[in-house]
């Protein structure tokens, strides 16, 4: 599944469409597309794993889920779930879920939780974690899009390794300075992920995601589906401490 930085990278590839007129929207998805005709595309934004097409009074989000994809000025053999047509070009989406919203993205979404936004507010997240998520395991909470908007499994696995925290640690037992460091890692690693998208070697550059041994002490990693999220997790039991 694409993670926040992947979507941000897509949005950068689409910037040249900003200011152009969308002549028509199509696709088999059941979202009402009647208002997306002969209208200027005002902006392309992101919110976590959502790509956002901003028009004057409304906007449309596109979420790639597990199997979604996007091609520019090209078509796959299967039907597009959503497509935006311009006079001389088109953007086609496959197996992508779209949603129509009235107003502006900031009316609907809280940018404070978006790991790639300048509005990301580590103090706010820390407070939320300690007040509302304290009984939960950090490995699960990192995948919660309401509090870590844009984090996917690669980011989750890598930042827990960087911060030396075992994913099954309960938030209430993790020292505050460790949580603060983890939040910094989330932002730093997401930026690194985004810049690695240009060369396409996010997975090759990962320290433990998709690997078998810890790069530091060469011990074998524990690789299994962990926590309630049941996502494949890579942990070094020597480096990552379980706070319980
Ligand atoms: Zn290790």
PDB file of C-alpha atoms in Angstrom, residues 9 42 93 123 138 226:
ATOM      1  CA  UNK A   9       5.488  12.082  -4.523  1.00  0.00           C
ATOM      2  CA  UNK A  42      -7.247  24.848  -8.371  1.00  0.00           C
ATOM      3  CA  UNK A  93      -6.773   5.731 -11.609  1.00  0.00           C
ATOM      4  CA  UNK A 123       3.165  18.361  21.082  1.00  0.00           C
ATOM      5  CA  UNK A 138       2.658   1.676  19.968  1.00  0.00           C
ATOM      6  CA  UNK A 226       2.298  -8.613  15.359  1.00  0.00           C
TER       7      UNK A 226
END
